[in-house]
Coordinates of C-alpha atoms and ligand atoms in Angstrom, one line a residue:
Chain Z
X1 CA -31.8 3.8 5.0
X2 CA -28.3 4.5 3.4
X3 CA -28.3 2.2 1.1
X4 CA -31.3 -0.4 1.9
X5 CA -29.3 -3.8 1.7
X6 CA -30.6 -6.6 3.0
X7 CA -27.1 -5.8 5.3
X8 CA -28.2 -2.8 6.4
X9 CA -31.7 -3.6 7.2
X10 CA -30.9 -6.9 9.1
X11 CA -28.1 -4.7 11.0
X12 CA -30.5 -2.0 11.7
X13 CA -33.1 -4.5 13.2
X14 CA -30.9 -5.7 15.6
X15 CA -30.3 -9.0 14.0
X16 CA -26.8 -10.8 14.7
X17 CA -25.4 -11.1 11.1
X18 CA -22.8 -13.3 10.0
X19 CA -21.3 -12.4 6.3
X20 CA -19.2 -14.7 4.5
X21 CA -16.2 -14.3 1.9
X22 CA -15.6 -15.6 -1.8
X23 CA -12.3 -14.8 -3.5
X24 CA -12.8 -14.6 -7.3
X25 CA -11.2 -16.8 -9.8
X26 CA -7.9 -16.2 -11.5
X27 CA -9.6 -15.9 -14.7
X28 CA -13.1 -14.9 -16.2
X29 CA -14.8 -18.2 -16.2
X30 CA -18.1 -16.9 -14.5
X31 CA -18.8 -20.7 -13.5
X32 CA -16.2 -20.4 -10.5
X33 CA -18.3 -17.5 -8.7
X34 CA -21.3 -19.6 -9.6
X35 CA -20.2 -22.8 -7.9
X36 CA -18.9 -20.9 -5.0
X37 CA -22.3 -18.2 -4.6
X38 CA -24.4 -21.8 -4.2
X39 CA -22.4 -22.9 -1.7
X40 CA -22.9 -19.5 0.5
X41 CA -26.4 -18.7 -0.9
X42 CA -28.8 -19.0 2.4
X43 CA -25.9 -19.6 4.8
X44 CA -25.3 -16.2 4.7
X45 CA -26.6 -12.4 4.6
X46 CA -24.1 -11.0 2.5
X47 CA -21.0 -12.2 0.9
X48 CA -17.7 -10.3 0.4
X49 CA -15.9 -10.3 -3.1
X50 CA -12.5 -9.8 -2.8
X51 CA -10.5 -7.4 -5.1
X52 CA -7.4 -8.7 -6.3
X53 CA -6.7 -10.1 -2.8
X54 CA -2.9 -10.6 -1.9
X55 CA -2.9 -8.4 -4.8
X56 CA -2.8 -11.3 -7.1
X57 CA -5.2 -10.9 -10.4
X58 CA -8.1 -12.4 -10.6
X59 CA -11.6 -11.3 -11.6
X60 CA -13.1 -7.8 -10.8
X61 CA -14.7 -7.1 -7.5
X62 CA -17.7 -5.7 -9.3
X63 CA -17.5 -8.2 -12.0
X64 CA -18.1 -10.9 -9.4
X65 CA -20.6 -8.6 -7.5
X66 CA -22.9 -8.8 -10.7
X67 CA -22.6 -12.5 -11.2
X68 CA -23.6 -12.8 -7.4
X69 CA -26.3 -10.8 -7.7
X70 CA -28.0 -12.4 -10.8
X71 CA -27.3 -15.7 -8.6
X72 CA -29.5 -14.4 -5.6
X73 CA -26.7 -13.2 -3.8
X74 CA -25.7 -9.9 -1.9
X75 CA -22.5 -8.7 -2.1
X76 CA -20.1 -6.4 -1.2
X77 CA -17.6 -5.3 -3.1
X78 CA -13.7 -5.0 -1.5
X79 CA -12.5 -1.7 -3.0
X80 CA -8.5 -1.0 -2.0
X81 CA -6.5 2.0 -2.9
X82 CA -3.8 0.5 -4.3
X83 CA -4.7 -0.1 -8.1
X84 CA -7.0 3.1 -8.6
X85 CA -7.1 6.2 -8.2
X86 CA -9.7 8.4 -7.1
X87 CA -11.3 9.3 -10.5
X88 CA -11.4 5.1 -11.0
X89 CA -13.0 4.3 -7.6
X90 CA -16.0 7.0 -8.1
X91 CA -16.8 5.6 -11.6
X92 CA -16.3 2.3 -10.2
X93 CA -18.7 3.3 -7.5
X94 CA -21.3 5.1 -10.1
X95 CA -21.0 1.7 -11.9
X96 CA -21.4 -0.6 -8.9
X97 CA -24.7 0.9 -8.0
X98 CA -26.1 1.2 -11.8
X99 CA -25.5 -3.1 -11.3
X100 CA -27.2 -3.2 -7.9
X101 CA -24.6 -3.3 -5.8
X102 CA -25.5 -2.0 -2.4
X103 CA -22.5 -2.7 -0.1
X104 CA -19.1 -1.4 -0.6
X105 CA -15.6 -2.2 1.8
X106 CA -13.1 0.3 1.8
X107 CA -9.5 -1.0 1.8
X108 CA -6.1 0.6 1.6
X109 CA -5.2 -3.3 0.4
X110 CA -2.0 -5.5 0.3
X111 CA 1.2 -4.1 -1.0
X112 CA 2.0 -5.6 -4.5
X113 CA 5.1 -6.7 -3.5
X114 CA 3.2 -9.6 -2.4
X115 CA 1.1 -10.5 -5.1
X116 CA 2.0 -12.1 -8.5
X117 CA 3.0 -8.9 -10.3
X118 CA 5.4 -7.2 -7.6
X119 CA 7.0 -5.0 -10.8
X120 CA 3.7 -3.3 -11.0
X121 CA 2.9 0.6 -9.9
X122 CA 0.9 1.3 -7.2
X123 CA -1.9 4.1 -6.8
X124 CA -2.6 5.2 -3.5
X125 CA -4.1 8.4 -4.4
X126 CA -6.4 8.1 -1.1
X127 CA -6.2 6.3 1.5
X128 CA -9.0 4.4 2.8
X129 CA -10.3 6.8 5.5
X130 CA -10.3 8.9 2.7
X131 CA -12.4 6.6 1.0
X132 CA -14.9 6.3 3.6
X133 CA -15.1 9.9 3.3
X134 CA -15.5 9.9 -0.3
X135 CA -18.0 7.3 -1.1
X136 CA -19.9 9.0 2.1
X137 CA -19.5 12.5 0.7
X138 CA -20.8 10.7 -2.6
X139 CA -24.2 9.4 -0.5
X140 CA -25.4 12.1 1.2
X141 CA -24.4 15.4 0.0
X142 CA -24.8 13.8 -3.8
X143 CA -21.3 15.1 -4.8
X144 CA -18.0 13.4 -6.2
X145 CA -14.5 14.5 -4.4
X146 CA -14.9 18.0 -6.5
X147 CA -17.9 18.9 -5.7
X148 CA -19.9 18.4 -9.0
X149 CA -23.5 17.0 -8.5
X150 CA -23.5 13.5 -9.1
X151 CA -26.8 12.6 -11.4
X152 CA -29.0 10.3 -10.2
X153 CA -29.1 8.2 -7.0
X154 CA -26.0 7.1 -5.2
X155 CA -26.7 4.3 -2.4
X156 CA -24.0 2.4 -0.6
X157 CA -23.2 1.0 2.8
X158 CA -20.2 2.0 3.5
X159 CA -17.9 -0.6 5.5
X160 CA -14.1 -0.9 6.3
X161 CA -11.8 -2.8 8.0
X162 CA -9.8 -3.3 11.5
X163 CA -6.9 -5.1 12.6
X164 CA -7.3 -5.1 16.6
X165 CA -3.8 -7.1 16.7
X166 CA -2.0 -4.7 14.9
X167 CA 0.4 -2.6 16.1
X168 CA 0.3 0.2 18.0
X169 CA -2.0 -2.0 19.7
X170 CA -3.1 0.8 21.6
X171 CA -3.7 3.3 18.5
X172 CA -6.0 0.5 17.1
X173 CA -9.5 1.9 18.8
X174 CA -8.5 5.2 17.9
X175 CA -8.2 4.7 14.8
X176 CA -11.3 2.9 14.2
X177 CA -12.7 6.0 15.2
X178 CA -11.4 8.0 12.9
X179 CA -13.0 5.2 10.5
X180 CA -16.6 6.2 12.2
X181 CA -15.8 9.8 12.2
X182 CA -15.1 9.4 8.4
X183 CA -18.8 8.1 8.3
X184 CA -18.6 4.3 7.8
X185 CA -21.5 2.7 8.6
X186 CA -20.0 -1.0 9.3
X187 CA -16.5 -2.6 10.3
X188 CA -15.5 -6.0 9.6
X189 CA -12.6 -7.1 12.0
X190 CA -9.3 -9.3 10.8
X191 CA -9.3 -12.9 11.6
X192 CA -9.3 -13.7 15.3
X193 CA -8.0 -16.2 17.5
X194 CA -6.5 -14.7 20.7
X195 CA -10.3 -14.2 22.0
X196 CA -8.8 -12.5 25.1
X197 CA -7.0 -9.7 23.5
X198 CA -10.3 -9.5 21.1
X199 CA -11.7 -9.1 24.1
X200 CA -9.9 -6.4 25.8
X201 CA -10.0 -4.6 22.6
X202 CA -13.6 -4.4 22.7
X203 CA -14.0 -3.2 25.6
X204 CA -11.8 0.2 24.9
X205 CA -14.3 0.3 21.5
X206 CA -17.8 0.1 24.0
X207 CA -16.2 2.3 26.5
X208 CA -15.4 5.1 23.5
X209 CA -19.1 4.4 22.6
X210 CA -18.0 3.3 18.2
X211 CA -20.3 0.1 18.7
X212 CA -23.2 2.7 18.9
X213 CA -21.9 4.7 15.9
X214 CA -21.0 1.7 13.3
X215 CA -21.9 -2.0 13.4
X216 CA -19.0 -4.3 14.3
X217 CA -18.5 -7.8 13.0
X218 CA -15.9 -10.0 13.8
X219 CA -13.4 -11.6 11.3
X220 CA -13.0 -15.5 11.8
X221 CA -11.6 -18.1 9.4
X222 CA -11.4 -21.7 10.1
X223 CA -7.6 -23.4 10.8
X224 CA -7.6 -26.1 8.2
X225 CA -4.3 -27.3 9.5
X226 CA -1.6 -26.9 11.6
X227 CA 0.6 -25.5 9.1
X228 CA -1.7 -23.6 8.6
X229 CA -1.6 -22.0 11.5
X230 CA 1.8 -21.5 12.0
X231 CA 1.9 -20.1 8.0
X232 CA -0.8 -17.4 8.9
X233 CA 0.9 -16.9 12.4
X234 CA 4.0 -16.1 11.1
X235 CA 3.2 -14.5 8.0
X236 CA 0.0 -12.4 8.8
X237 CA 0.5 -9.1 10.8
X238 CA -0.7 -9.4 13.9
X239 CA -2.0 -13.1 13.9
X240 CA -1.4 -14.7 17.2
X241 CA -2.8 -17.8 17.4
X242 CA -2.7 -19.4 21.3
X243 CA -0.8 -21.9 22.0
X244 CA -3.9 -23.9 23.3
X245 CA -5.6 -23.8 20.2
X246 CA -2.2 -25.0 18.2
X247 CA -2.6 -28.1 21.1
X248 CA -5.7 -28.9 20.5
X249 CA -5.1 -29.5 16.5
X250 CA -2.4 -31.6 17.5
X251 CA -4.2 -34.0 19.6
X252 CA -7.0 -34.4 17.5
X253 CA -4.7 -36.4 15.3
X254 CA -4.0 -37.4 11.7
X255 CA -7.6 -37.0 9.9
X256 CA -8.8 -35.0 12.5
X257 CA -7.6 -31.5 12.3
X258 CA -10.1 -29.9 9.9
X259 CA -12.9 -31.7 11.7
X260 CA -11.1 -29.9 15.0
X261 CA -10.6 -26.9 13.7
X262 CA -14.3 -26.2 12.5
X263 CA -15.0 -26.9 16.2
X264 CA -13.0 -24.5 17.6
X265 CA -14.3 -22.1 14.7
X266 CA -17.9 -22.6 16.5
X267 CA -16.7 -22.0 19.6
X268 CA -15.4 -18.9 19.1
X269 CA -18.4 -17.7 16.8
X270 CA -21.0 -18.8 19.8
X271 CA -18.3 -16.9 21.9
X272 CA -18.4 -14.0 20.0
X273 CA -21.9 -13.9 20.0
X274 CA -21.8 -12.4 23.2
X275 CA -18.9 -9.9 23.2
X276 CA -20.6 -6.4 23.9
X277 CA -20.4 -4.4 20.6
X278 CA -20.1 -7.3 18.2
X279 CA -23.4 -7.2 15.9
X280 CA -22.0 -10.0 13.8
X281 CA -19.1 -12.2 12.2
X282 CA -17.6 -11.8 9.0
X283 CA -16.5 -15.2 7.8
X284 CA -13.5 -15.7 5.9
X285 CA -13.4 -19.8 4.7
X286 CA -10.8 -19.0 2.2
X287 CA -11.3 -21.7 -0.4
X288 CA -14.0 -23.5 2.3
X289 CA -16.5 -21.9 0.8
X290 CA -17.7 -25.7 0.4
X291 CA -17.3 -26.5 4.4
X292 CA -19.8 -23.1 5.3
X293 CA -23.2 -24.8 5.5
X294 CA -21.8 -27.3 7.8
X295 CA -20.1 -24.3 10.1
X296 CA -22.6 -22.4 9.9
X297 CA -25.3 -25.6 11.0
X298 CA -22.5 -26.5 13.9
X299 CA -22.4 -23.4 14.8
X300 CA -26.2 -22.7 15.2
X301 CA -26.8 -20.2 12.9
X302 CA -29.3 -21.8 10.4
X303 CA -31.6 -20.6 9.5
X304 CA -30.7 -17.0 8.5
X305 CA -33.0 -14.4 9.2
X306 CA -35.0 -13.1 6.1
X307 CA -35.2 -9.3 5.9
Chain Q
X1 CA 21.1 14.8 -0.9
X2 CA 20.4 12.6 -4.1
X3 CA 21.4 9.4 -3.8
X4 CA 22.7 7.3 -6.5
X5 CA 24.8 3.9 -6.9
X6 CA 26.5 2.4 -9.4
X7 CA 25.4 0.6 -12.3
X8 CA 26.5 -3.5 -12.8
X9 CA 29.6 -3.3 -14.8
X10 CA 28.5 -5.0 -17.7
X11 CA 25.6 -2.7 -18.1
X12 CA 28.1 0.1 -18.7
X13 CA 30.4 -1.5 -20.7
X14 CA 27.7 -2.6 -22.9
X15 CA 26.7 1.6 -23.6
X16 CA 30.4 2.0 -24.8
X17 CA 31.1 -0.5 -27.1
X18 CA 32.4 0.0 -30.0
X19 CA 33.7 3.8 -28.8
X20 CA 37.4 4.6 -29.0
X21 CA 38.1 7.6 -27.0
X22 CA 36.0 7.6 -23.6
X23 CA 35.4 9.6 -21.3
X24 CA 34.3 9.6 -17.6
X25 CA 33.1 12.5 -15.7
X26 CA 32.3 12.4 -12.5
X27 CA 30.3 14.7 -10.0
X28 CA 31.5 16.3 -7.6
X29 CA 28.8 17.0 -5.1
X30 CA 25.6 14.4 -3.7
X31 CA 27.1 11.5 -5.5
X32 CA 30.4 12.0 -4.3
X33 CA 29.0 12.4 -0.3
X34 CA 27.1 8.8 -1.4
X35 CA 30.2 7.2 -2.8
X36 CA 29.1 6.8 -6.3
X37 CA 30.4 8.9 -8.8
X38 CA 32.8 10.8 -7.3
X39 CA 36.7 10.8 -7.9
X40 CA 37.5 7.8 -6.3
X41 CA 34.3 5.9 -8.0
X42 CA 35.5 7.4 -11.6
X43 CA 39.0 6.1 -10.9
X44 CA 37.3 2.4 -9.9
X45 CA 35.2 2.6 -13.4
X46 CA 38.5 3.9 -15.2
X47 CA 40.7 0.7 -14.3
X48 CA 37.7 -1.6 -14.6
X49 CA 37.4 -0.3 -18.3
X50 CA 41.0 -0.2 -19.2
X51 CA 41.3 -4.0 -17.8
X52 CA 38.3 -5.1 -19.9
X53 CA 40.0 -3.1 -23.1
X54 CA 42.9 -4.6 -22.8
X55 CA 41.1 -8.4 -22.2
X56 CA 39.5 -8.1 -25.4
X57 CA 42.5 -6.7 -27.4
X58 CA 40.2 -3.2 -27.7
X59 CA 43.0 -0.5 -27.5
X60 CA 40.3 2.8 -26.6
X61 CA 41.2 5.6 -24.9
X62 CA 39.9 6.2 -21.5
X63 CA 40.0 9.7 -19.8
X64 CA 38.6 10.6 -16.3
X65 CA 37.4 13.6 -15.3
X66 CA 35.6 15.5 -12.3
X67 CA 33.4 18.4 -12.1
X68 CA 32.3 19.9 -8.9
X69 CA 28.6 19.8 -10.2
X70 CA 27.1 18.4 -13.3
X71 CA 23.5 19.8 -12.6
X72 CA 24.5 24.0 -12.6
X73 CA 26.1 25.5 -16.4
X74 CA 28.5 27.7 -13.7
X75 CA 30.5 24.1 -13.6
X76 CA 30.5 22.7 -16.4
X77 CA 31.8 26.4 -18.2
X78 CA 35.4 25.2 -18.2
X79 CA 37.7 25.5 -21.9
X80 CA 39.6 22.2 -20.8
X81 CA 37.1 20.1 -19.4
X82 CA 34.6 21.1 -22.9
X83 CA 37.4 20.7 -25.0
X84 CA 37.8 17.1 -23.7
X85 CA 34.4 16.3 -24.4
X86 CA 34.5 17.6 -28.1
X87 CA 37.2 14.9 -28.3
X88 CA 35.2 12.2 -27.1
X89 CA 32.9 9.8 -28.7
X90 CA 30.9 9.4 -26.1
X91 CA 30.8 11.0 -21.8
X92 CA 30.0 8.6 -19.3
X93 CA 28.3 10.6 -16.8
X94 CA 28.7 9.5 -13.4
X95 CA 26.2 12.2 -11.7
X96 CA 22.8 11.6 -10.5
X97 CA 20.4 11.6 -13.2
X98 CA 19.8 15.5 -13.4
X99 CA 23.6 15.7 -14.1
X100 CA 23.3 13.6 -16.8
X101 CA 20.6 15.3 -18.6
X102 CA 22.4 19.0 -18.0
X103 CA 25.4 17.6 -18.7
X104 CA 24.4 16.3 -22.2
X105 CA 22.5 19.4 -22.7
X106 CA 25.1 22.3 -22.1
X107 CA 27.9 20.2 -23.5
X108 CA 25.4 19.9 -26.6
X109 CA 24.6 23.6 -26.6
X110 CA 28.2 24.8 -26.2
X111 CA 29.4 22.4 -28.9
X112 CA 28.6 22.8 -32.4
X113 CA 30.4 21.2 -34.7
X114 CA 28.8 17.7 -33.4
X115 CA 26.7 15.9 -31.4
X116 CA 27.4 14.5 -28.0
X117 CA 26.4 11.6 -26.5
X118 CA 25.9 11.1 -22.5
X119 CA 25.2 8.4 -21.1
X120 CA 24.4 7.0 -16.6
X121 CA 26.9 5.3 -15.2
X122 CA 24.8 5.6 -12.4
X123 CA 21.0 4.6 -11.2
X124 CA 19.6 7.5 -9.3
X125 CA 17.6 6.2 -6.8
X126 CA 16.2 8.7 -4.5
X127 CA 16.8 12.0 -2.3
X128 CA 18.0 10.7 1.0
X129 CA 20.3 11.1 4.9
X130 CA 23.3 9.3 5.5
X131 CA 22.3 7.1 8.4
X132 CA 25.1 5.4 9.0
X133 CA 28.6 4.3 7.7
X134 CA 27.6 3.3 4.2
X135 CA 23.8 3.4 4.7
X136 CA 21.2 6.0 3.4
X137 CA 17.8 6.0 3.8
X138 CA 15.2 7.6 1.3
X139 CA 13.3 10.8 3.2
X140 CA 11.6 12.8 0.9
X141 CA 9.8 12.4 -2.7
X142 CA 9.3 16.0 -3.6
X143 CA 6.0 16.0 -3.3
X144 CA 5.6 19.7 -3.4
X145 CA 3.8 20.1 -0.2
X146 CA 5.6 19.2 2.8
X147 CA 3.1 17.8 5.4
X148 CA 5.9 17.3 8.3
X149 CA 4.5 19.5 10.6
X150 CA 1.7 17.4 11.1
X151 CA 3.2 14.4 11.4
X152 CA 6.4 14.6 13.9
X153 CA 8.7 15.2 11.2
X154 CA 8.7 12.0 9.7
X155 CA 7.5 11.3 6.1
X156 CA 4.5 9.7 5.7
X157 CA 4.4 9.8 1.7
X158 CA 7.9 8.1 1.6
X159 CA 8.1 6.6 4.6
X160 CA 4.9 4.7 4.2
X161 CA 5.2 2.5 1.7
X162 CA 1.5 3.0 1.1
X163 CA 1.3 6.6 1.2
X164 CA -1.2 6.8 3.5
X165 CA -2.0 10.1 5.2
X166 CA -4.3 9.2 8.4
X167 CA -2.6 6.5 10.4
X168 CA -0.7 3.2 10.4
X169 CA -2.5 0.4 8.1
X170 CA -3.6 -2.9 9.4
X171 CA -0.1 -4.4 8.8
X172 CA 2.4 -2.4 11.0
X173 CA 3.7 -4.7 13.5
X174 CA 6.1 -4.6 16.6
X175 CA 7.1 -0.8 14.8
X176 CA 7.9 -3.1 11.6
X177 CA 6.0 -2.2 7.9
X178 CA 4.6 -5.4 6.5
X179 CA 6.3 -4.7 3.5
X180 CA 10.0 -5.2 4.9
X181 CA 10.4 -6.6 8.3
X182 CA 14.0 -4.5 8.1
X183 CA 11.9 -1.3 7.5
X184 CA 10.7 1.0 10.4
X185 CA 6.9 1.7 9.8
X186 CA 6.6 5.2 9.5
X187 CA 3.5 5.3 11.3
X188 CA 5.0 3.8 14.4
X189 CA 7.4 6.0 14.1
X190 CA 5.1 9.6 13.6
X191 CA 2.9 8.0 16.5
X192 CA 6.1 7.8 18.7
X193 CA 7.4 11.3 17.9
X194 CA 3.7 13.2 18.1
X195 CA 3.4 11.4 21.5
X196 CA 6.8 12.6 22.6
X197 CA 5.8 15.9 21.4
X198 CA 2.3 16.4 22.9
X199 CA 0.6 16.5 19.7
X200 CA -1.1 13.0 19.5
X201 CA -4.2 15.7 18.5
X202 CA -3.0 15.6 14.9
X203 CA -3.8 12.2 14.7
X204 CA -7.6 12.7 15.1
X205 CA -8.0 15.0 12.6
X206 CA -9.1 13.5 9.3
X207 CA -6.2 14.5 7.0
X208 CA -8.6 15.1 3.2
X209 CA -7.3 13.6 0.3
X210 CA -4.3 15.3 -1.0
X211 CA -3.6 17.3 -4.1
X212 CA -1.3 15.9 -5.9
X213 CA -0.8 18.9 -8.7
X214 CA 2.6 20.1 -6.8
X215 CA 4.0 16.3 -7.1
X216 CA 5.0 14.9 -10.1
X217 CA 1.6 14.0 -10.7
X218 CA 0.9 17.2 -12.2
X219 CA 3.6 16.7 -15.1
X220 CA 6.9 17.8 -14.8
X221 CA 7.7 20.8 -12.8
X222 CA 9.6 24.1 -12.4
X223 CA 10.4 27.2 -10.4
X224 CA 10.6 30.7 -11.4
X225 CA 12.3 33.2 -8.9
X226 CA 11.1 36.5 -10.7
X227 CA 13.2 38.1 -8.1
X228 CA 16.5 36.2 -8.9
X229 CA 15.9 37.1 -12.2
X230 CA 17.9 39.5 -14.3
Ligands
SF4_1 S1 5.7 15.7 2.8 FE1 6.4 15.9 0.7 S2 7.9 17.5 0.7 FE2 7.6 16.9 2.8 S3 9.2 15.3 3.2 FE3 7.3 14.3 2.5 S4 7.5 14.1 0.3 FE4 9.0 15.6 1.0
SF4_2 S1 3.1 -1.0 7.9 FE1 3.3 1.2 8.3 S2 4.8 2.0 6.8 FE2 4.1 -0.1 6.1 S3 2.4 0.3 4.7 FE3 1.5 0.0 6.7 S4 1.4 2.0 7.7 FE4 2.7 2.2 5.9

């Protein structure tokens, strides 16, 4: 065990996991994580915390991770390059597991420029292959960056992300294997819609043999509307959202779209269910944390497995 | 070179109020090739402070000067040129920041009898090619060791506007970094040039976190030629 989450266990055992997302609040009132942890809390294994997301300000990763936790939760905490440098991120790290926190997502993270303090100086002491390295380096050989012995027990899971739709498209599985080679131990994928290119991209990551080497779940998050859509297609790197899928919003009709858009959502989660090398979905509501027990009951995925 | 470019008007004109006898120097070297601070550009900041003199019934002397490099003593060591800035109140320095600071030193060192003030006419903005006709692009950001032939030749600490050392992040798109859709990602672009090169290799190897010590990071820095030394 690298880290004996209930994450890690459930993902060793073969189960087909689906973690779920909660963006802190802009503030420190405790009450917000609260609120949103009981709306997750049994609908999912293990619940992202976001840190400082569109590099905006809002409550700490680990922060959040600890409210979670006292609320029955499992987290992992988002960890991105861009605020700290490397002497932050291992105390950070030493401090993360002293709370309990067992899973950790390494993240280079969104340029400042568009967040809500774009004047600010970034860090990017490491990037965050380099921070898979680091927090695995940490793990197993019981070390920080310069080789002092770390006291005590350091545990983490170590996870990172993937864009499959970013560009070079064809550099993408490569470098997710320089992600496995750096030792992490799970991947959660960016959103997805076009299921075909999802698809294809899979394929090259089973036929390179990284679905054996690190557990791959698949980013989703629900279109709320259709400006939405177009917003995130135009505006995210790499989102392509098919036309078809634009279509079928539209005909649903005023009132509809939401209900339409969680349906499509379950498609593609009982879709995704059966791509070779997908061991799970990662589910980003973004703000619909309220709407997951009913996606997550649509989509057949109640009850979650207990570890 | 170092490239530079002007500051707004009013900004200067604000650092010499109240001064009577002016004096612009320009620089005769990066910031001339850049078409900020050279003789024609201390001409341009001349007329534009006589006109706004005049305007406001302010009757100071202006005086416009050029040496051929504000950052190396061997240029600034001339009788007229330091005798004009002993009879200034203030030297609006029109170099690159490093010309400013030298400037104001050696003509602070050289001159004893009181104390002169330099100030930028310029923002220095960074070390840079001339891409095209009035365009520069920043290349390099000193970092004190050069990584470029790992990576095609291309930057990846400037370049990238993350920095990042191993590969393109999740926002490069159609060669584009997600940071300015009018700005090549320098990824895309090492990926291109290793591939046209044979050495896609380099991308596989796990490049380790970086020392930073010969950057800035590690507090200002210098270098010592013993041998130059005499
Ligand atoms: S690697 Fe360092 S020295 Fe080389 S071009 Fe980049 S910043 Fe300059
Ligand atoms: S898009 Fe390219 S240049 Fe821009 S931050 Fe990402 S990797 Fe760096």
């Amino acid at each position: 065990m690298k880290s004996g989450s209930n994450l890690e266990r459930l993902l060793e055992r073969g189960e087909f996991v689906v973690t779920g997302e909660l963006g802190p609040p802009k503030g420190p009132d405790a009450n917000v994580v609260k609120e949103k942890a009981a709306m997750l809390k049994d609908h999912v294994d293990a619940v992202n915390i976001t840190d400082n997301q569109s590099a905006t300000v809002r409550m700490s990763s680990i922060a959040a991770c600890k409210i979670l936790i006292d609320e029955g939760l499992e987290p992992t905490m988002q960890m991105v390059a861009r605020d700290r440098n490397r002497i932050a991120m291992m105390a950070d790290l030493f401090g993360a597991t002293a709370l309990g926190i067992k899973n950790m997502l390494c993240l280079s993270g969104d340029h400042q420029i568009f967040g809500n303090h774009p004047e600010a100086k970034n860090v990017f002491d490491i990037d965050s292959i380099q921070m898979i390295h680091m927090v695995k380096t940490m793990r197993d050989e019981h070390k920080v960056i310069c080789e002092d012995e770390i006291e005590g027990e350091f545990t983490m899971y170590i996870g990172a992300a993937c864009n499959p739709f970013a560009d070079p498209a064809w550099y993408r599985p490569h470098r997710l294997a320089k992600k496995v080679e750096a030792g992490v131990d799970f991947i959660q994928t960016q959103c997805i819609y076009d299921m075909n290119r999802f698809r294809a991209f899979m394929k090259q990551v089973v036929d390179m043999g990284l679905h054996e080497k690190c557990k791959i779940l698949a980013g989703v998050t629900p279109l709320k509307s259709i400006g939405m859509a177009r917003y995130m297609a135009a505006n995210v790197s790499g989102i392509i959202i098919p036309d078809d899928m634009i279509n079928r919003l539209r005909d649903a009709g005023k009132g509809n779209v939401a209900a339409e858009g969680i349906k499509i959502l379950c498609e593609q989660m009982q879709e995704l269910k059966d791509i070779e090398g997908v061991a799970g979905i990662h589910l980003m509501a973004i703000e619909w944390e309220h709407r997951v027990p009913e996606i997550m009951k649509m989509a057949g995925f109640l009850p979650r497995p207990t570890v | 070179m170092i490239v530079g470019e002007r500051k707004p008007f009013s900004e200067i004109l604000s650092m010499v109020e109240g001064d009577s006898k002016i004096l612009i120097l320009g620089c005769g070297s990066c910031v001339t090739v850049c078409m900020a601070g050279g003789e024609e550009e201390v001409k341009i900041l001349g007329s534009q402070l006589r006109m706004a003199f005049r305007r406001n019934g302010n009757n100071a002397e202006v005086t416009e000067l050029v040496a051929l490099r504000q950052c190396d003593d061997e240029y600034l060591e001339d009788t007229p040129l330091i005798e004009k800035v002993k009879d200034a109140d203030i030297v609006i320095s029109m170099a690159c920041g490093v010309g400013v600071q030298h400037a104001s030193t050696f003509f602070n060192r050289v001159i004893d009898d009181k104390t002169i003030r330099v100030v930028p006419a310029l923002n220095t903005t960074f070390m840079g090619a001339n891409i095209d006709v009035g365009e520069w692009h920043e290349r390099c950001l000193g970092c004190g060791d050069c990584v470029l032939e790992k990576t095609g030749g291309i930057c990846p600490i400037t370049r990238c506007a993350k920095s990042l050392l191993n590969g393109p992040c999740g926002g490069s798109f159609n060669g584009k970094c997600e940071v300015n859709k009018d700005t090549d990602c320098a990824w895309h672009l090492i990926i291109e040039r290793l591939e046209a090169l044979g050495e896609l290799d380099n991308l596989k190897k796990i490049e380790m976190y970086k020392d930073w010590r010969p950057s800035h990071s590690g507090g200002p820095r210098k270098t010592v030629r013993e041998d130059m030394k005499i």
